[in-house]
Tab-separated table of C-alpha atoms in Angstrom:
chain	number	residue	atom	x	y	z
V	55	MET	CA	0.425	0.188	-0.047
V	56	ALA	CA	2.749	2.644	1.113
V	57	ASN	CA	4.009	1.468	-2.357
V	58	ASP	CA	0.948	2.374	-4.330
V	59	ARG	CA	0.552	5.396	-2.554
V	60	LYS	CA	4.150	6.615	-3.124
V	61	ARG	CA	3.943	5.901	-6.953
V	62	ALA	CA	0.567	7.666	-7.163
V	63	THR	CA	1.974	10.906	-6.213
V	64	LEU	CA	5.339	10.361	-8.254
V	65	GLU	CA	2.972	9.829	-10.370
V	66	ALA	CA	0.594	12.994	-10.247
V	67	LEU	CA	3.616	15.068	-9.152
V	68	GLU	CA	5.087	14.800	-12.436
V	69	ALA	CA	2.043	15.353	-14.306
V	70	GLY	CA	1.281	18.345	-12.944
V	71	MET	CA	5.036	19.738	-13.847
V	72	LYS	CA	3.957	18.571	-17.330
V	73	PHE	CA	0.524	20.813	-17.735
V	74	VAL	CA	2.561	23.444	-16.138
V	75	TRP	CA	5.825	23.613	-18.146
V	76	ASN	CA	3.386	22.514	-21.384
V	77	GLU	CA	1.741	25.892	-20.685
V	78	VAL	CA	4.658	27.591	-19.994
V	79	ILE	CA	5.631	26.584	-23.080
V	80	LYS	CA	2.387	27.980	-24.525
V	81	MET	CA	2.368	30.946	-23.405
V	82	ALA	CA	5.937	32.069	-24.813
V	83	SER	CA	5.413	30.126	-27.765
V	84	ARG	CA	2.831	32.469	-28.582
V	85	GLY	CA	4.934	36.184	-28.888
V	86	TYR	CA	3.646	37.418	-25.503
V	87	SER	CA	5.960	39.703	-23.715
V	88	SER	CA	7.162	39.262	-20.430
V	89	THR	CA	4.311	41.927	-19.149
V	90	GLU	CA	1.840	39.778	-20.346
V	91	LEU	CA	3.832	36.532	-19.191
V	92	GLY	CA	3.801	37.357	-16.027
V	93	VAL	CA	-0.372	38.936	-15.629
V	94	MET	CA	-1.463	35.176	-17.719
V	95	ALA	CA	0.473	33.537	-15.384
V	96	LYS	CA	-0.378	35.428	-11.744
V	97	THR	CA	-3.611	34.998	-12.914
V	98	ARG	CA	-3.551	30.847	-12.511
V	99	LEU	CA	-2.239	31.266	-9.923
V	100	ALA	CA	-4.788	33.914	-8.372
V	101	THR	CA	-7.476	30.554	-9.530
V	102	ILE	CA	-5.653	27.111	-9.270
V	103	HIS	CA	-7.704	26.643	-5.745
V	104	ARG	CA	-11.219	26.741	-7.951
V	105	ASP	CA	-9.726	24.468	-10.397
V	106	ILE	CA	-8.633	22.094	-7.035
V	107	GLU	CA	-12.218	22.427	-5.294
V	108	ALA	CA	-13.925	22.179	-8.697
V	109	GLU	CA	-11.537	18.951	-9.553
V	110	ALA	CA	-12.005	18.005	-5.714
V	111	ALA	CA	-15.934	17.589	-6.742
V	112	ARG	CA	-15.906	15.155	-9.892
V	113	LEU	CA	-13.839	13.234	-7.912
V	114	ASP	CA	-16.338	12.813	-5.334
V	115	GLU	CA	-19.449	11.955	-8.140
V	116	GLY	CA	-17.000	9.471	-9.280
V	117	GLY	CA	-14.878	10.785	-11.833
V	118	ILE	CA	-12.286	8.707	-13.510
V	119	THR	CA	-8.904	9.559	-12.288
V	120	ASP	CA	-6.848	8.920	-14.820
V	121	SER	CA	-4.389	11.925	-15.643
V	122	ASP	CA	-4.573	10.904	-19.350
V	123	SER	CA	-8.548	10.247	-19.234
V	124	ASP	CA	-9.440	13.829	-20.913
V	125	GLU	CA	-11.851	13.564	-23.908
V	126	ILE	CA	-11.773	14.557	-26.772
V	127	ALA	CA	-14.995	15.762	-28.001
V	128	ASP	CA	-14.986	16.076	-31.330
V	129	ARG	CA	-13.182	13.535	-34.322
V	130	GLY	CA	-11.249	16.101	-36.423
V	131	ALA	CA	-7.084	17.505	-36.140
V	132	TYR	CA	-6.291	17.967	-33.667
V	133	ILE	CA	-2.103	19.622	-32.739
V	134	LEU	CA	-0.074	19.310	-28.862
V	135	ASN	CA	2.949	21.486	-28.538
V	136	GLU	CA	5.313	19.802	-26.615
V	137	GLU	CA	9.470	19.639	-26.499
V	138	LYS	CA	8.635	15.936	-26.420
V	139	ALA	CA	6.328	14.103	-28.196
V	140	ASP	CA	4.808	12.121	-24.938
V	141	ALA	CA	0.704	13.842	-23.442
V	142	VAL	CA	0.319	13.117	-27.425
V	143	TYR	CA	0.468	9.849	-27.031
V	144	GLY	CA	-1.859	9.441	-23.304
V	145	HIS	CA	-4.652	10.906	-25.095
V	146	PHE	CA	-3.840	9.021	-27.993
V	147	ARG	CA	-4.153	5.416	-26.186
V	148	THR	CA	-7.273	7.123	-24.709
V	149	LEU	CA	-9.122	6.538	-27.925
V	150	VAL	CA	-7.647	2.820	-28.465
V	151	LYS	CA	-9.297	2.187	-24.767
V	152	SER	CA	-12.346	3.135	-26.139
V	153	GLY	CA	-12.290	1.429	-29.399
V	154	ALA	CA	-10.230	3.455	-31.726
V	155	ARG	CA	-8.695	1.737	-34.269
V	156	GLY	CA	-4.595	2.523	-33.349
V	157	LEU	CA	-2.347	4.088	-35.687
V	158	ALA	CA	1.504	5.554	-34.239
V	159	ILE	CA	3.487	7.362	-36.831
V	160	THR	CA	7.523	7.353	-34.995
V	161	ARG	CA	10.300	8.823	-34.305
V	162	THR	CA	11.322	6.730	-31.986
V	163	HIS	CA	11.054	2.627	-32.465
V	164	PRO	CA	7.941	1.666	-32.332
V	165	ALA	CA	8.577	-1.076	-29.619
V	166	ASP	CA	10.260	1.185	-27.708
V	167	VAL	CA	6.764	3.984	-28.064
V	168	THR	CA	4.079	1.732	-28.018
V	169	LYS	CA	6.044	-0.573	-23.884
V	170	ARG	CA	6.781	2.739	-22.910
V	171	PHE	CA	3.403	4.494	-23.174
V	172	GLN	CA	0.918	0.910	-23.097
V	173	LEU	CA	-0.557	1.253	-26.388
V	174	GLY	CA	-0.762	-2.730	-26.459
V	175	LYS	CA	-2.362	-3.580	-30.179
V	176	VAL	CA	-2.239	-0.902	-32.455
V	177	GLU	CA	-0.016	-0.352	-35.424
V	178	SER	CA	2.985	1.683	-35.999
V	179	ILE	CA	5.249	3.806	-38.531
V	180	TRP	CA	8.112	3.772	-38.237
V	181	LEU	CA	10.106	7.124	-39.851
V	182	SER	CA	13.327	6.195	-40.182
V	183	ARG	CA	15.929	6.657	-43.409
V	184	THR	CA	17.318	2.987	-41.503
V	185	PRO	CA	14.953	1.003	-43.046
V	186	GLY	CA	17.822	-2.398	-42.031
V	187	LYS	CA	17.756	-1.309	-38.934
V	188	ALA	CA	13.434	-2.037	-38.220
V	189	GLY	CA	13.048	-5.237	-37.413
V	190	ALA	CA	11.079	-8.032	-38.456
V	191	GLY	CA	7.767	-6.428	-38.856
V	192	VAL	CA	8.506	-3.626	-38.222
V	193	ALA	CA	6.843	-1.386	-41.276
V	194	VAL	CA	9.243	1.918	-41.863
V	195	ALA	CA	8.998	4.818	-44.112
V	196	ASP	CA	11.628	7.421	-45.275
V	197	PRO	CA	10.325	10.867	-43.672
V	198	SER	CA	11.345	12.648	-46.192
V	199	ASN	CA	9.163	11.097	-48.921
V	200	LEU	CA	5.412	13.262	-47.241
V	201	VAL	CA	3.508	11.450	-49.881
V	202	SER	CA	4.134	7.783	-48.958
V	203	VAL	CA	3.505	8.683	-45.551
V	204	ALA	CA	0.129	10.237	-46.060
V	205	GLY	CA	-0.126	7.293	-48.853
V	206	ALA	CA	-0.190	4.981	-45.479
V	207	VAL	CA	-1.996	7.311	-43.473
V	208	ILE	CA	-5.164	7.698	-46.482
V	209	ALA	CA	-4.823	3.345	-46.447
V	210	PHE	CA	-5.055	3.085	-42.413
V	211	LEU	CA	-8.585	5.671	-42.923
V	212	GLU	CA	-9.573	4.391	-45.724
V	213	ALA	CA	-10.052	0.874	-44.244
V	214	GLY	CA	-12.875	1.241	-42.084
V	215	GLY	CA	-12.706	4.746	-39.805
V	216	ASN	CA	-12.873	5.318	-36.565
V	217	ALA	CA	-9.592	5.880	-36.495
V	218	ALA	CA	-7.430	7.497	-34.183
V	219	VAL	CA	-3.560	7.900	-35.789
V	220	VAL	CA	-0.505	10.162	-33.806
V	221	LEU	CA	2.191	12.418	-35.553
V	222	GLU	CA	5.461	12.225	-33.163
V	223	GLY	CA	8.107	15.391	-34.707
V	224	LEU	CA	6.848	17.432	-36.363
V	225	GLU	CA	8.837	19.632	-36.875
V	226	TYR	CA	11.427	17.155	-37.790
V	227	LEU	CA	9.438	16.877	-40.971
V	228	VAL	CA	9.482	20.392	-41.132
V	229	SER	CA	13.017	20.406	-40.996
V	230	LEU	CA	13.242	17.756	-43.830
V	231	ASN	CA	10.674	19.064	-46.170
V	232	GLY	CA	10.473	22.612	-45.712
V	233	PHE	CA	6.979	24.113	-44.193
V	234	SER	CA	5.367	23.912	-47.174
V	235	SER	CA	5.181	20.598	-48.173
V	236	VAL	CA	4.497	19.619	-44.471
V	237	LEU	CA	1.482	21.937	-44.608
V	238	ARG	CA	0.347	21.090	-47.342
V	239	PHE	CA	0.416	16.986	-45.976
V	240	VAL	CA	-1.209	18.115	-43.120
V	241	GLN	CA	-4.379	19.951	-44.857
V	242	THR	CA	-4.220	16.195	-46.529
V	243	LEU	CA	-4.250	14.256	-43.506
V	244	ASN	CA	-6.952	16.852	-42.189
V	245	GLU	CA	-9.019	16.078	-44.890
V	246	LYS	CA	-9.164	12.401	-44.615
V	247	VAL	CA	-9.970	12.421	-40.874
V	248	VAL	CA	-12.435	14.191	-41.218
V	249	VAL	CA	-14.979	12.702	-44.274
V	250	ASN	CA	-13.070	9.751	-42.466
V	251	ASP	CA	-14.471	10.168	-38.648
V	252	SER	CA	-11.425	9.669	-36.949
V	253	TYR	CA	-8.936	11.539	-34.686
V	254	LEU	CA	-5.240	13.222	-35.643
V	255	LEU	CA	-3.217	13.583	-33.186
V	256	ILE	CA	0.340	15.827	-33.712
V	257	SER	CA	2.688	16.051	-31.348
V	258	ALA	CA	4.775	19.491	-32.213
V	259	ASN	CA	7.335	21.353	-30.595
V	260	ALA	CA	6.609	25.026	-31.110
V	261	GLY	CA	9.943	26.654	-30.224
V	262	ALA	CA	11.832	24.249	-32.467
V	263	MET	CA	9.547	26.121	-35.558
V	264	LYS	CA	9.053	29.536	-36.794
V	265	GLU	CA	6.444	31.585	-34.630
V	266	GLN	CA	4.046	31.963	-38.278
V	267	GLU	CA	5.139	28.541	-39.073
V	268	TYR	CA	3.178	26.434	-36.128
V	269	ASN	CA	0.107	28.887	-35.948
V	270	LEU	CA	-0.646	28.654	-39.380
V	271	LEU	CA	-0.265	24.477	-38.595
V	272	ALA	CA	-2.309	25.122	-36.188
V	273	LYS	CA	-5.208	26.512	-37.337
V	274	GLU	CA	-5.669	23.973	-39.933
V	275	MET	CA	-6.586	22.095	-36.202
V	276	ALA	CA	-9.927	21.774	-34.682
V	277	GLY	CA	-8.279	22.636	-31.693
V	278	GLU	CA	-4.883	22.393	-29.567
V	279	LEU	CA	-4.757	20.045	-26.850
């Protein structure tokens, strides 16, 4: 019991710290001045107690306590600004648990991602330029060939709808292919996601991209997570 409480406390602390720093990254990437950031931070601090009280009431009513249980209300494409793909997999796992067919497009080897985030049985595509190191049964796509990557995603979407696709490292694709190509790539996937009643979750590090480029990508989305 003591170990369970310790693990739960540490997991809650980790989730809280990740949330705080993701919020800082989001605000900083939008070009606010130091004064504006200070005002927003003080406002957030002043309302924390209300958020805690609301969460406590929800838990008393039997609400779900899983830290990655946030529901995405509408189908479509969403972007999440984070330095390293992490929280996006929590959202993805929730969708898969709810019955969506899962496809993970990763920069990290799929076996490592599946194990770390406990994704269960999902399909995956490893973005790698060294396919010989992929291993048996691992689908590999050249990250500089966006047409091929898009084709694989579209095939998955059209295989039955109700799909959840997660894509990590969008800034990596921009560095290889240029922003215009990646924007068209995202627009194409977004259209197919909507037509096939599915989800697209994109993890991107806004700090590694031009502010204008990230904002243009965000405008293509149904929302930011």
